[in-house]
Coordinates of C-alpha atoms in Angstrom, one line a residue:
Chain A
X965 CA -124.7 87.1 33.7
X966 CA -121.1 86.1 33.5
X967 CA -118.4 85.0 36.1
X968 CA -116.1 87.6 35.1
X969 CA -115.2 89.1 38.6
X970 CA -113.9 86.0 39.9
X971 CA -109.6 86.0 40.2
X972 CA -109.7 89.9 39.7
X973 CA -109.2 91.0 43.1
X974 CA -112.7 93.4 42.8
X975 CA -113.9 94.9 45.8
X976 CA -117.2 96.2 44.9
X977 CA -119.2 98.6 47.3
X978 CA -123.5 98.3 47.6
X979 CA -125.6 100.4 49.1
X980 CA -129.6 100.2 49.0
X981 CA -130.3 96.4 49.4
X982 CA -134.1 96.4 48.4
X983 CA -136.1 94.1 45.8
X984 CA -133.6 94.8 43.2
X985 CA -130.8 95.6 45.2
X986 CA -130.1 92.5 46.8
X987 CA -129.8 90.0 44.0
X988 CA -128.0 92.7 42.1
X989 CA -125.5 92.5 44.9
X990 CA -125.3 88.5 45.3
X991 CA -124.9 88.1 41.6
X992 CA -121.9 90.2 41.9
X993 CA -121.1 88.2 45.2
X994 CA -121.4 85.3 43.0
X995 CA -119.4 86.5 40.2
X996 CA -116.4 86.2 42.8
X997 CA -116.2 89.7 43.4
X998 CA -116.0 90.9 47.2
X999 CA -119.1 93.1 47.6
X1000 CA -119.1 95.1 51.3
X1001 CA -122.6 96.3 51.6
X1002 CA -124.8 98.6 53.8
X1003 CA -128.6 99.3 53.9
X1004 CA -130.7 101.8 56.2
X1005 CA -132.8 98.8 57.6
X1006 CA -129.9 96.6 59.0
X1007 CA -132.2 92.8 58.5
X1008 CA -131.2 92.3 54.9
X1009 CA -127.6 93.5 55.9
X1010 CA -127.6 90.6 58.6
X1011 CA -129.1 88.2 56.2
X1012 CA -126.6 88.9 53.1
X1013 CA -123.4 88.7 55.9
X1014 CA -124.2 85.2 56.8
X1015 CA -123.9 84.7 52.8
X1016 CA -120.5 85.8 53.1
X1017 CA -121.1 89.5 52.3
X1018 CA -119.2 92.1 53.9
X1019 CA -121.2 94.1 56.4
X1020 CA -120.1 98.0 56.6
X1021 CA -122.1 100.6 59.0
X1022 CA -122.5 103.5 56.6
X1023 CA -122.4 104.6 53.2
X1024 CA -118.8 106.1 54.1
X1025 CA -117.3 103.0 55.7
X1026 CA -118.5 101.6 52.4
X1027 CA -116.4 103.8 50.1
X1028 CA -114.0 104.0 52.5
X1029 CA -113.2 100.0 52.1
X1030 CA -114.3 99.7 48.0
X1031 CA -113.0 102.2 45.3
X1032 CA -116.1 101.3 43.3
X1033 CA -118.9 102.3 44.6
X1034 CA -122.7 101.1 43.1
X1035 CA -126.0 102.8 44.8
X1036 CA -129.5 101.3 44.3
X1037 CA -131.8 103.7 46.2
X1038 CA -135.4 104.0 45.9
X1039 CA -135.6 107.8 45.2
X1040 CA -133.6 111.0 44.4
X1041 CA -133.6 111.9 48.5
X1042 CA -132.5 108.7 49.7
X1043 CA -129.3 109.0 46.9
X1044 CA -128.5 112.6 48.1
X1045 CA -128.5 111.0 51.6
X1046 CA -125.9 108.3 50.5
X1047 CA -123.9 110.2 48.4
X1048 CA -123.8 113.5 49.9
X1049 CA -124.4 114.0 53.5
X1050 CA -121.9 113.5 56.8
X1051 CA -121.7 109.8 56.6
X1052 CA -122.2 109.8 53.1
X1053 CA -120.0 107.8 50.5
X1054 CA -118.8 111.8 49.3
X1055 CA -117.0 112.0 52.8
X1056 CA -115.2 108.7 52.2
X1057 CA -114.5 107.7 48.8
X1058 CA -110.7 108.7 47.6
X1059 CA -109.7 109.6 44.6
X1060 CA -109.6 108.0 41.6
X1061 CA -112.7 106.3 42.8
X1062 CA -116.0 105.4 40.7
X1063 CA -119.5 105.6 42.0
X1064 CA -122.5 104.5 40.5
X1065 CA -126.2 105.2 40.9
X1066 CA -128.2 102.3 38.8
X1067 CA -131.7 103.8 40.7
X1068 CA -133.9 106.1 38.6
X1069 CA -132.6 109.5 40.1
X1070 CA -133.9 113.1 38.8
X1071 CA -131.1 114.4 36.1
X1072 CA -130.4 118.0 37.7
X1073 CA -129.8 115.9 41.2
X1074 CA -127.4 113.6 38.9
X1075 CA -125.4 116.2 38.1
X1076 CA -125.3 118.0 41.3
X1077 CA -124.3 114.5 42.8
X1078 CA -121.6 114.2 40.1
X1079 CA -119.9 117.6 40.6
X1080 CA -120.1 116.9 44.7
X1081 CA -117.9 113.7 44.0
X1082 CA -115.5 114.7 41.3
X1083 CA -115.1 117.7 43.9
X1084 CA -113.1 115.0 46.3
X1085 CA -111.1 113.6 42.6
X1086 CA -113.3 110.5 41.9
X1087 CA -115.4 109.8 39.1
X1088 CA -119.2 109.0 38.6
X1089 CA -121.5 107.1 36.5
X1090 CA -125.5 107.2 36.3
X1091 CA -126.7 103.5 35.2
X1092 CA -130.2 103.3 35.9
X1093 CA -131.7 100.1 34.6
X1094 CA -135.0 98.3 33.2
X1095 CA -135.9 94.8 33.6
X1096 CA -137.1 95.0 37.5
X1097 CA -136.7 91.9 40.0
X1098 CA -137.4 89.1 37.7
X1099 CA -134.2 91.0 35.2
X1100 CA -132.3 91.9 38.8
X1101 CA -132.6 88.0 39.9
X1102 CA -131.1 86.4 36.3
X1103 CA -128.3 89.4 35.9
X1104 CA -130.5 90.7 32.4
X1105 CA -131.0 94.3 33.5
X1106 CA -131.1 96.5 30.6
X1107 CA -128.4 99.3 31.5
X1108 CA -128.7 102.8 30.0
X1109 CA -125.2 104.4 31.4
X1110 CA -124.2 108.0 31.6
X1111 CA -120.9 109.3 32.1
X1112 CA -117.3 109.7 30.6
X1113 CA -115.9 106.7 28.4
X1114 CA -113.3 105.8 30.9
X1115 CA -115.2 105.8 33.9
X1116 CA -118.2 103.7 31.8
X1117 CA -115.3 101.1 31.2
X1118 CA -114.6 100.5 34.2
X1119 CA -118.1 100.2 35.3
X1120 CA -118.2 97.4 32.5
X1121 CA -117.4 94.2 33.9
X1122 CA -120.0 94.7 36.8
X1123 CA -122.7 95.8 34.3
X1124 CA -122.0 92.4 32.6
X1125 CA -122.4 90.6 35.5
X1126 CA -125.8 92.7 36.7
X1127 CA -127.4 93.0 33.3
X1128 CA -127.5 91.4 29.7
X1129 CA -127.0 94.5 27.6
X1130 CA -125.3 98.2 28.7
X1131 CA -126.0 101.1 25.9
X1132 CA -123.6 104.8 27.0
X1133 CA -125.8 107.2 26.0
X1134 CA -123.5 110.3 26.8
X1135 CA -122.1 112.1 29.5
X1136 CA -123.3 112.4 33.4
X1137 CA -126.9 112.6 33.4
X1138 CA -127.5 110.7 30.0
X1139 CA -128.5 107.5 31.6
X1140 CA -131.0 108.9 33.5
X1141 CA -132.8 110.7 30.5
X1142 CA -132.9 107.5 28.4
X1143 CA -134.6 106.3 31.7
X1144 CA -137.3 108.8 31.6
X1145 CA -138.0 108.2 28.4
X1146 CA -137.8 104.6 28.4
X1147 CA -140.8 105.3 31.7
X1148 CA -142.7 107.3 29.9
X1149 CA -143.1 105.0 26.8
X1150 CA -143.6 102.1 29.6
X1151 CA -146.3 103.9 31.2
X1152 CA -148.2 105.3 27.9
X1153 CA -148.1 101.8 26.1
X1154 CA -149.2 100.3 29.4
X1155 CA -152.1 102.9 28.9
X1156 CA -152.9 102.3 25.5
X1157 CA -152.9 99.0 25.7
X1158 CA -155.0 98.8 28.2
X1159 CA -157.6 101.4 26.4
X1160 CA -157.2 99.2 23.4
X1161 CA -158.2 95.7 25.2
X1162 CA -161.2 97.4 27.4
X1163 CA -162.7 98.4 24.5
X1164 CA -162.3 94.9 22.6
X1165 CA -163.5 93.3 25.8
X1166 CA -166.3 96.0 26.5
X1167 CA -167.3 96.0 22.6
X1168 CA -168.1 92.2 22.7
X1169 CA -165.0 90.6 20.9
X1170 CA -162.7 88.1 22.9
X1171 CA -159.7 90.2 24.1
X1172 CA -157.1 87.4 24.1
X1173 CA -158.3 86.9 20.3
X1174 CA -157.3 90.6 19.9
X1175 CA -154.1 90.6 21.4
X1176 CA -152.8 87.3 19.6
X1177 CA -154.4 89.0 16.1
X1178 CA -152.7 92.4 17.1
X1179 CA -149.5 90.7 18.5
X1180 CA -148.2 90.0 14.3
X1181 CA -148.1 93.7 13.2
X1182 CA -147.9 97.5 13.9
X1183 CA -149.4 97.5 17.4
X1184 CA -146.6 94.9 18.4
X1185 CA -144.8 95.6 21.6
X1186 CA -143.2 93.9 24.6
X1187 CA -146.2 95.8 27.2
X1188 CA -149.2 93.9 24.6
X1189 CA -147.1 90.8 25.1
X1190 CA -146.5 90.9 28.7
X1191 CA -148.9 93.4 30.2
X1192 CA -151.9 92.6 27.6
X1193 CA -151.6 88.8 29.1
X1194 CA -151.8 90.4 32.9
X1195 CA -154.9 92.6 31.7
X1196 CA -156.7 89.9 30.0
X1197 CA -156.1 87.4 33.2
X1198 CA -156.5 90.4 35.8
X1199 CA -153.4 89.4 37.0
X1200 CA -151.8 92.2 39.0
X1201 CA -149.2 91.4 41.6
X1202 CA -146.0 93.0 40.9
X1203 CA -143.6 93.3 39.3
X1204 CA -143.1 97.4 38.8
X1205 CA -145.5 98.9 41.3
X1206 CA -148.3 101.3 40.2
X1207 CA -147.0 104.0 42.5
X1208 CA -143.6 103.7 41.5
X1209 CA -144.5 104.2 37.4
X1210 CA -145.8 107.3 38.8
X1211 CA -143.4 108.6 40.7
X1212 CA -141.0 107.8 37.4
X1213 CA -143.7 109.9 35.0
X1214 CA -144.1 112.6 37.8
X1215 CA -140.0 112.5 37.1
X1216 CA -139.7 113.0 33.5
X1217 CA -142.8 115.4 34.0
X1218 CA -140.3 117.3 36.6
X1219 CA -137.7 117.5 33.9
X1220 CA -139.7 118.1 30.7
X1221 CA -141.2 121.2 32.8
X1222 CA -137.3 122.3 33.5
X1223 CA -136.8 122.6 30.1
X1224 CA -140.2 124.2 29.0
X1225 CA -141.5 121.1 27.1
X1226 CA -145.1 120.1 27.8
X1227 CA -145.9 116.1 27.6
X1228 CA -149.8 116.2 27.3
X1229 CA -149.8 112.3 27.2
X1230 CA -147.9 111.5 29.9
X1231 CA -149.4 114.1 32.2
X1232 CA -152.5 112.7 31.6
X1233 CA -151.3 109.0 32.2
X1234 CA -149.7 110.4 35.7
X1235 CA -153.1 111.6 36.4
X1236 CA -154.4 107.9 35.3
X1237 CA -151.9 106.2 37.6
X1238 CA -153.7 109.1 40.6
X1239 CA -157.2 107.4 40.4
X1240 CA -155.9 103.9 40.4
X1241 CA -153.6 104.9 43.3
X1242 CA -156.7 106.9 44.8
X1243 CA -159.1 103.7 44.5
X1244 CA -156.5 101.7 46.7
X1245 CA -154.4 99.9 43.9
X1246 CA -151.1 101.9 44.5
X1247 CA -149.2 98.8 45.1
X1248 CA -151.1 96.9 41.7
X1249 CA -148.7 96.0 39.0
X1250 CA -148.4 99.0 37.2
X1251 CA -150.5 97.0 34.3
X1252 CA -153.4 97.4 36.9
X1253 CA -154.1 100.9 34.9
X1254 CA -156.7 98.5 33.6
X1255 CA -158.6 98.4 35.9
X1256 CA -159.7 102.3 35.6
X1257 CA -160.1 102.1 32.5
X1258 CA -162.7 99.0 31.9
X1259 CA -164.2 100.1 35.7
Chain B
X1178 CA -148.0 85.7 -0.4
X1179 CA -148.3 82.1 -2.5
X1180 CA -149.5 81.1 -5.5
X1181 CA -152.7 79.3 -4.1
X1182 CA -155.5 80.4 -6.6
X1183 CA -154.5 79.3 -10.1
X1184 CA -156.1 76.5 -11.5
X1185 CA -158.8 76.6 -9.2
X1186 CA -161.3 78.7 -11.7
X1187 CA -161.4 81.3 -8.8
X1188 CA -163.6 84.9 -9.8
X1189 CA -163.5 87.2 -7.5
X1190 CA -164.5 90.7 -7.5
X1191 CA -162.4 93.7 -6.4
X1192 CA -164.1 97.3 -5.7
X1193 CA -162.2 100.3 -4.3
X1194 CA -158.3 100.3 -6.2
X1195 CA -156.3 103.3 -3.9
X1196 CA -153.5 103.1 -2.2
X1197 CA -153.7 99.3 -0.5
X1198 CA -157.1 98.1 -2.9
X1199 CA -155.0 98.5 -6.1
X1200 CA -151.7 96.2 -4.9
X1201 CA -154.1 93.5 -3.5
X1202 CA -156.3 93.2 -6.3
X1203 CA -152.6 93.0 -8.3
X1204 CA -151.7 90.0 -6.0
X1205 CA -154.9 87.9 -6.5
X1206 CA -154.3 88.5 -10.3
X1207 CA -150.9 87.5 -9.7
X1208 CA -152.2 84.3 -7.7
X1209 CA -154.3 83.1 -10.4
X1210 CA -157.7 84.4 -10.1
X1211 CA -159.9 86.2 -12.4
X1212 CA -160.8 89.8 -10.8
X1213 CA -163.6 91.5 -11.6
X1214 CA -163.0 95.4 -11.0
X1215 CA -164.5 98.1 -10.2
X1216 CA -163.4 101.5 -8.8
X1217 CA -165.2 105.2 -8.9
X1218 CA -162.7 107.1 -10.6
X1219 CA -162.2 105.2 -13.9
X1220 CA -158.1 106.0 -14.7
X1221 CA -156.9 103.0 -12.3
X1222 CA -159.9 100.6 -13.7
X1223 CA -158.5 101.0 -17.1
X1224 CA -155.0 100.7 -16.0
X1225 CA -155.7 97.3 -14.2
X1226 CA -157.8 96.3 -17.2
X1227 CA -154.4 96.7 -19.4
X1228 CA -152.7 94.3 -16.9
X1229 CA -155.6 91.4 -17.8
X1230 CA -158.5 92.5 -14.6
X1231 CA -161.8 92.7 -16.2
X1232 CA -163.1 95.8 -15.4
X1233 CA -167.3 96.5 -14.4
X1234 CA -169.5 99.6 -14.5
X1235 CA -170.7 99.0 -11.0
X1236 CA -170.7 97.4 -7.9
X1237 CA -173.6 95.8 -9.0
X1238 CA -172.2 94.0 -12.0
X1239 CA -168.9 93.1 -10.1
X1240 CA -171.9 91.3 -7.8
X1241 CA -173.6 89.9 -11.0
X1242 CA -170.3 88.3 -12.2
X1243 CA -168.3 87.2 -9.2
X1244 CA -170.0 85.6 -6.2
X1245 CA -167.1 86.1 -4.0
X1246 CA -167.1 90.1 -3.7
X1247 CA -163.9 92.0 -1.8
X1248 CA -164.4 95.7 -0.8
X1249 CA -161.7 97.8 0.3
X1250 CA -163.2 101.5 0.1
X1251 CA -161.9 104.7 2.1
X1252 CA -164.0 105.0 5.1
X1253 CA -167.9 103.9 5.9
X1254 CA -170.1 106.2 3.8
X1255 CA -168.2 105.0 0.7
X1256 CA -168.4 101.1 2.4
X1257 CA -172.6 102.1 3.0
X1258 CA -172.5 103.2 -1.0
X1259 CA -170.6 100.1 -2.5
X1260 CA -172.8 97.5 -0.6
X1261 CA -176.0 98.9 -0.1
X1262 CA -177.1 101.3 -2.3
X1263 CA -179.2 101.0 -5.9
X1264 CA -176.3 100.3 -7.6
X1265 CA -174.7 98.3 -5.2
X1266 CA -173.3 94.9 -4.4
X1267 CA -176.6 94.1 -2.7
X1268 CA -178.8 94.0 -5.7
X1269 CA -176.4 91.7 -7.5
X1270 CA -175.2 89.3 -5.4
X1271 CA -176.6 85.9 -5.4
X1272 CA -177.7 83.7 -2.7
X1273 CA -174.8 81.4 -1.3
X1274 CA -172.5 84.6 -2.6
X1275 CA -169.7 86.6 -0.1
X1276 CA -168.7 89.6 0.4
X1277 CA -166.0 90.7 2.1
X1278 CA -165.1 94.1 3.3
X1279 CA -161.0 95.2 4.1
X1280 CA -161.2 98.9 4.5
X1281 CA -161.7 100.1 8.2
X1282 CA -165.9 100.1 8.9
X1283 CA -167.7 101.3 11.6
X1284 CA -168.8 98.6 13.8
X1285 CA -172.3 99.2 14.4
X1286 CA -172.6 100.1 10.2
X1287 CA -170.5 97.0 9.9
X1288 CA -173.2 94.6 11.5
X1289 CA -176.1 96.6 9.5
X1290 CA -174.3 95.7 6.2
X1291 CA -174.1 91.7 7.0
X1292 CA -177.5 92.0 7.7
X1293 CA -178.4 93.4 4.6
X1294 CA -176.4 90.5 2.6
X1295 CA -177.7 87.9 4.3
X1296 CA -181.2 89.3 3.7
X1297 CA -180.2 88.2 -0.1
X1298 CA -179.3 84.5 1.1
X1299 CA -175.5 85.9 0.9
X1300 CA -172.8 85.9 3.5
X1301 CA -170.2 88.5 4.8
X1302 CA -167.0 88.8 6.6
X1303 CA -165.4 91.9 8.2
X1304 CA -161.5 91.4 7.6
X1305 CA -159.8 95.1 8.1
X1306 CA -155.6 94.4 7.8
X1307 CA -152.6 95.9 9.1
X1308 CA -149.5 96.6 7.3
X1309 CA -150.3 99.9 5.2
X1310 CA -149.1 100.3 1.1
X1311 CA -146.0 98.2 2.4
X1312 CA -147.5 94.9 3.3
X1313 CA -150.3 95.4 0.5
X1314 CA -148.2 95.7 -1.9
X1315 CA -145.4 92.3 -0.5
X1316 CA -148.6 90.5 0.5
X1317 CA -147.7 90.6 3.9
X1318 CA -151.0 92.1 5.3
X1319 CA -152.2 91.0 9.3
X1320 CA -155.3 90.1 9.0
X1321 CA -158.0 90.7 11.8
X1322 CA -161.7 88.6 10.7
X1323 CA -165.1 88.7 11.8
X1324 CA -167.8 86.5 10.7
X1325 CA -169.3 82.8 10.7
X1326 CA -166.4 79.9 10.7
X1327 CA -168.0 78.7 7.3
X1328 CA -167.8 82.1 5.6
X1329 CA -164.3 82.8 7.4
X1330 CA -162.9 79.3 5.7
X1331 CA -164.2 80.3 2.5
X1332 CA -162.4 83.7 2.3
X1333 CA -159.1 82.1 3.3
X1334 CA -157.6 81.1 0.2
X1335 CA -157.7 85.1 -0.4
X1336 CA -156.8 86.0 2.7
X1337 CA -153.2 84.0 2.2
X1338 CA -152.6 85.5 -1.4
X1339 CA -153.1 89.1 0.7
X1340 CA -151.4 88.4 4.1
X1341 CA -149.2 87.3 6.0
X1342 CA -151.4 86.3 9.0
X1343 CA -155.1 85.8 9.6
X1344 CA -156.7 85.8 13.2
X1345 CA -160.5 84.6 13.0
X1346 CA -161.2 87.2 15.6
X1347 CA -164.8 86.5 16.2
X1348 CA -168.1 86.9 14.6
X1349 CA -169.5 89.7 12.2
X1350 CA -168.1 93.1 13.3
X1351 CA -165.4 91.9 15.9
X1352 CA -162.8 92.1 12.7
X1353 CA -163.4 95.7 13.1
X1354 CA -163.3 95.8 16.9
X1355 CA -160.2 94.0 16.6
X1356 CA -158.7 97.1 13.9
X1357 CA -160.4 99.5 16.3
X1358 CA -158.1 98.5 19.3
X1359 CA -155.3 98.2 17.0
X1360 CA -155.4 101.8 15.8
X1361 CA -156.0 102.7 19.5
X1362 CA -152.3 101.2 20.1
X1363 CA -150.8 102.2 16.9
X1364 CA -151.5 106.2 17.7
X1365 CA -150.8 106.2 21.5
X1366 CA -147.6 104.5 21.0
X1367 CA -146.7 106.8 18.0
X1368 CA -147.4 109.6 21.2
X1369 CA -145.4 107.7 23.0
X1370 CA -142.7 107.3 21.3
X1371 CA -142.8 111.3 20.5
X1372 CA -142.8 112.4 24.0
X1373 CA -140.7 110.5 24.8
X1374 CA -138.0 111.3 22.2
X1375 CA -139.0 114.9 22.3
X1376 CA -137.7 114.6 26.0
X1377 CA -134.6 113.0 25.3
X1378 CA -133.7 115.4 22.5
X1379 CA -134.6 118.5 24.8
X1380 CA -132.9 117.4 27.8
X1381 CA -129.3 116.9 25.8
X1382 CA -129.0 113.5 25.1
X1383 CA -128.7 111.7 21.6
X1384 CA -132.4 110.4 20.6
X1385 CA -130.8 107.7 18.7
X1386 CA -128.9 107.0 21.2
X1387 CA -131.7 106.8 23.6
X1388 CA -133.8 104.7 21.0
X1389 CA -131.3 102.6 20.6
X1390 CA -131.0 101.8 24.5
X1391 CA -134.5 101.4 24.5
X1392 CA -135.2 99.0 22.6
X1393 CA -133.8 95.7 24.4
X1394 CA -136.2 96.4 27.4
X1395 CA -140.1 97.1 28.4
X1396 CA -140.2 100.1 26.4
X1397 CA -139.8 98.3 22.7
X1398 CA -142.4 97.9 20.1
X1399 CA -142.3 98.0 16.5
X1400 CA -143.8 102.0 16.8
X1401 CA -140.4 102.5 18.4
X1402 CA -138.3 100.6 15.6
X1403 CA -140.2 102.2 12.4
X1404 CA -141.7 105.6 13.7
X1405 CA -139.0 106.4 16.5
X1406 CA -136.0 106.0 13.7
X1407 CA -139.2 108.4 10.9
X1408 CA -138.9 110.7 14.1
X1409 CA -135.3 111.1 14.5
X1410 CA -134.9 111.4 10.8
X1411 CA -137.9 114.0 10.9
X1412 CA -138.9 111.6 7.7
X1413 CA -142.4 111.8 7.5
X1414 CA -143.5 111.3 4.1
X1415 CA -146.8 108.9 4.5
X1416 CA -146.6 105.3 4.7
X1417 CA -150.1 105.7 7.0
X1418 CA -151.3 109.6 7.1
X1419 CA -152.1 111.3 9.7
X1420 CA -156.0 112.2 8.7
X1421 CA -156.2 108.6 8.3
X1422 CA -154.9 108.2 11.7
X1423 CA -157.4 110.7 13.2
X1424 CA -160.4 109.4 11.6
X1425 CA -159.3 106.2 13.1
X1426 CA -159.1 107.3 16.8
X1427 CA -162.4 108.9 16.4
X1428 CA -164.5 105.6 15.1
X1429 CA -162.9 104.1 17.8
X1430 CA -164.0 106.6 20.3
X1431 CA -167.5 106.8 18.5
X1432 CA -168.1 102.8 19.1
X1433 CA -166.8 103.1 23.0
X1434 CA -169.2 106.1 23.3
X1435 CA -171.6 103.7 22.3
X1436 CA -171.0 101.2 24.8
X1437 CA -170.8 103.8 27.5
X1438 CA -167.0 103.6 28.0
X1439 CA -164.5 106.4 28.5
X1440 CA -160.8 106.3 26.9
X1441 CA -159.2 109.4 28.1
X1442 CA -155.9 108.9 26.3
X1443 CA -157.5 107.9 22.8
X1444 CA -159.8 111.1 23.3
X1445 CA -156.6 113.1 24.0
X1446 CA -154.8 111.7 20.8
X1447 CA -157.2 112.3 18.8
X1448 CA -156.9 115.9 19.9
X1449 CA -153.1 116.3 19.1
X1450 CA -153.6 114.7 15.9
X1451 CA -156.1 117.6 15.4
X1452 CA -153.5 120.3 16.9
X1453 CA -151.5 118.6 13.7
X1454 CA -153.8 118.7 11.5
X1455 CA -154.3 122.5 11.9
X1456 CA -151.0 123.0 11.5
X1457 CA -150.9 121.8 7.8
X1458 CA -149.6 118.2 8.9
X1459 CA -152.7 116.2 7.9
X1460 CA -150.9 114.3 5.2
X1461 CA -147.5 113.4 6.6
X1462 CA -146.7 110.1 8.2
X1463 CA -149.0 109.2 11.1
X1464 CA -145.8 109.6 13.3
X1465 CA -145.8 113.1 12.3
X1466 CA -147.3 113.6 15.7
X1467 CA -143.8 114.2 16.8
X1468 CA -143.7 117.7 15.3
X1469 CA -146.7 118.8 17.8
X1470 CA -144.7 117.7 21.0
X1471 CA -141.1 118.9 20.0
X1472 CA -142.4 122.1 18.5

């Protein structure tokens, strides 16, 4: 995260102030920009005002008072309600304006959403992100944007500010297919992994002996690092929620049928993530897949 | 790879020369030691024999004249024949001898085999690597062992002319646990990483693009690195084949059917490496998987 805002004169727009939301918002507030925000559930509004924030009391007031505009919503129905409807940013942004969605939205809404705002002359940008809270909090999101090269430059100096690295991956809509993929590679390894230390466990070898002798060659990966560790201590407070990874494979599940291309794998991983979500641990880490597999 | 066996009157014995056996038994010439070799088909024996190994008509006599014994054969019959049988390292090696077997055993066979060796007064260690033809042949092998600390200590000078890393996983047979869960990562990553490009490609955007994105976040892992960039290139000309691949998925779902546990996604794997298979694609690259999802 760098203080690059500060002196610029930035007024930044934020809507969705939720786990990642919120510090996304007070980095840029701390950046120096001035960041006028709004959120369904006014609390965190209230609380983030009293930081020096700039309350608004809709998505269109919002856009209304910042030319940029960044959404972090939970899912693709809460973004068509910001962007799109009555009091929706669509209804209050000018143009020449920029709005981006960094939440992990489906790709035919993206570009439904996009046409609905370069209909009023502005511009738009999907930017979803990887890294959750813990990346959200120290401003080292990974960024995978979408969108044309001007509008993506403009969108730079607050990506540098929110994340530590910003790949475009092509136009409107790009961004959030690099995010599908990059969910349903999460969610497989997360599986295989977890496959891979129940039977080391359950086969009578010492799983932390496995991962560190797996960790120096092929099977290397950031989920064995990380998620292996969670699995082998059975710890499993989140981080990325269980029933989020599956809403995020049901996504890329959604598109991949749009386009006629079966995923065996990561249907059968979604219907993984069901049983642990049906035996109460939908709000596990989503490393808690473990715990169906070595039951 | 280092230097650590000349001077030290080290004879070792070397059975099974293919693909990885031949560059290893190279590098412990290489290192110093006398290696005693023997290998069914008899071209490579008298290749290696021109190079300054000292070739033997059997297992048996490799036993007679080394007492530390390395075996690095294709899959467990051929592991069952070089140790056990009438000709076989068992009716040559001495008490106090070791033998040492590389290749990828069953684990159950595995622990039937030590038994049979220490029946002579002899000792063994289970030491399956990582690394394919590549790491053979730079001496850059992971290393996963299983067996007594004694015997484990002994087999280290070799292991360090051979690898790159050794993990002393546990006793006899959790070397091979240890390669077990391995490949169990290795092939649902490779699926993975397939899907997941396949979707990427499909839905419009650029895979390398995408891959490239990728890999500063959750989603990276060396399967992405090596096989995604194989799968973008459609460059699947074998580093590890696919047959191997599938036999290795299926001794891994043979020893959790023997504990009583279920790995749906391994199981499933194994299957699409079968659809492969069919189609003619046994021998490509293990991340030749891709062709059965982007079809």
């Amino acid at each position: 995260m760098s203080d690059s805002l500060s002196g610029g004169g930035h007024t930044v727009g934020f809507i969705g102030l939720g786990l990642m939301g919120r510090p996304m918002a007070m980095n840029l507030h701390a950046a120096g920009a001035e960041v006028v925000i709004h959120n369904r559930s006014r609390a965190v509004v209230d609380a983030l005002a009293a930081e020096g924030l700039a309350p608004a009391h809709s998505p269109r007031e919002v856009a209304e008072r910042a030319s940029v505009v960044i959404v972090m919503a939970p899912d693709t129905p809460a973004v068509e309600r910001i962007v799109g409807a009555g009091d929706g940013i669509a209804n209050g942004i000018a143009a020449g304006g920029l709005v981006i969605d960094m939440g992990t939205t489906a790709v035919e809404a993206t570009r439904a959403l996009a046409e609905t705002i370069e209909d009023r002359g502005a511009h738009y940008v999907d930017a979803p992100v990887s890294g959750g809270e813990i990346g959200a909090k120290a401003g080292t999101l990974t960024i995978m944007a979408g969108g044309s090269e001007a509008a993506v430059a403009r969108a730079m100096p607050y990506f540098r500010v929110m994340g530590a690295s910003t790949t475009h991956v092509g136009e409107v809509g790009a961004g959030q297919i690099a995010k599908a993929a990059n969910q349903v590679i999460v969610g497989l390894t997360i599986g295989a992994v977890a496959e891979a230390l129940a039977l080391a466990k359950r086969a009578g070898a010492d799983p932390a002996k496995v991962r560190e002798a797996l960790g120096g060659g092929f099977a290397a990966s950031r989920i064995l690092e990380v998620h292996g560790q969670r699995m082998i201590d059975g710890a499993f407070t989140p981080g990325g929620k269980a029933t989020t990874q599956r809403k995020d494979l049901q996504q890329a599940l959604d598109l991949a049928a749009s386009i006629g291309l079966e995923l065996p794998a990561t249907a059968l991983t979604r219907d993984l993530y069901d049983r642990l979500i049906a035996a109460g641990g939908g709000d596990l880490d989503h490393s808690g897949l473990y715990t169906v597999i070595d039951a």
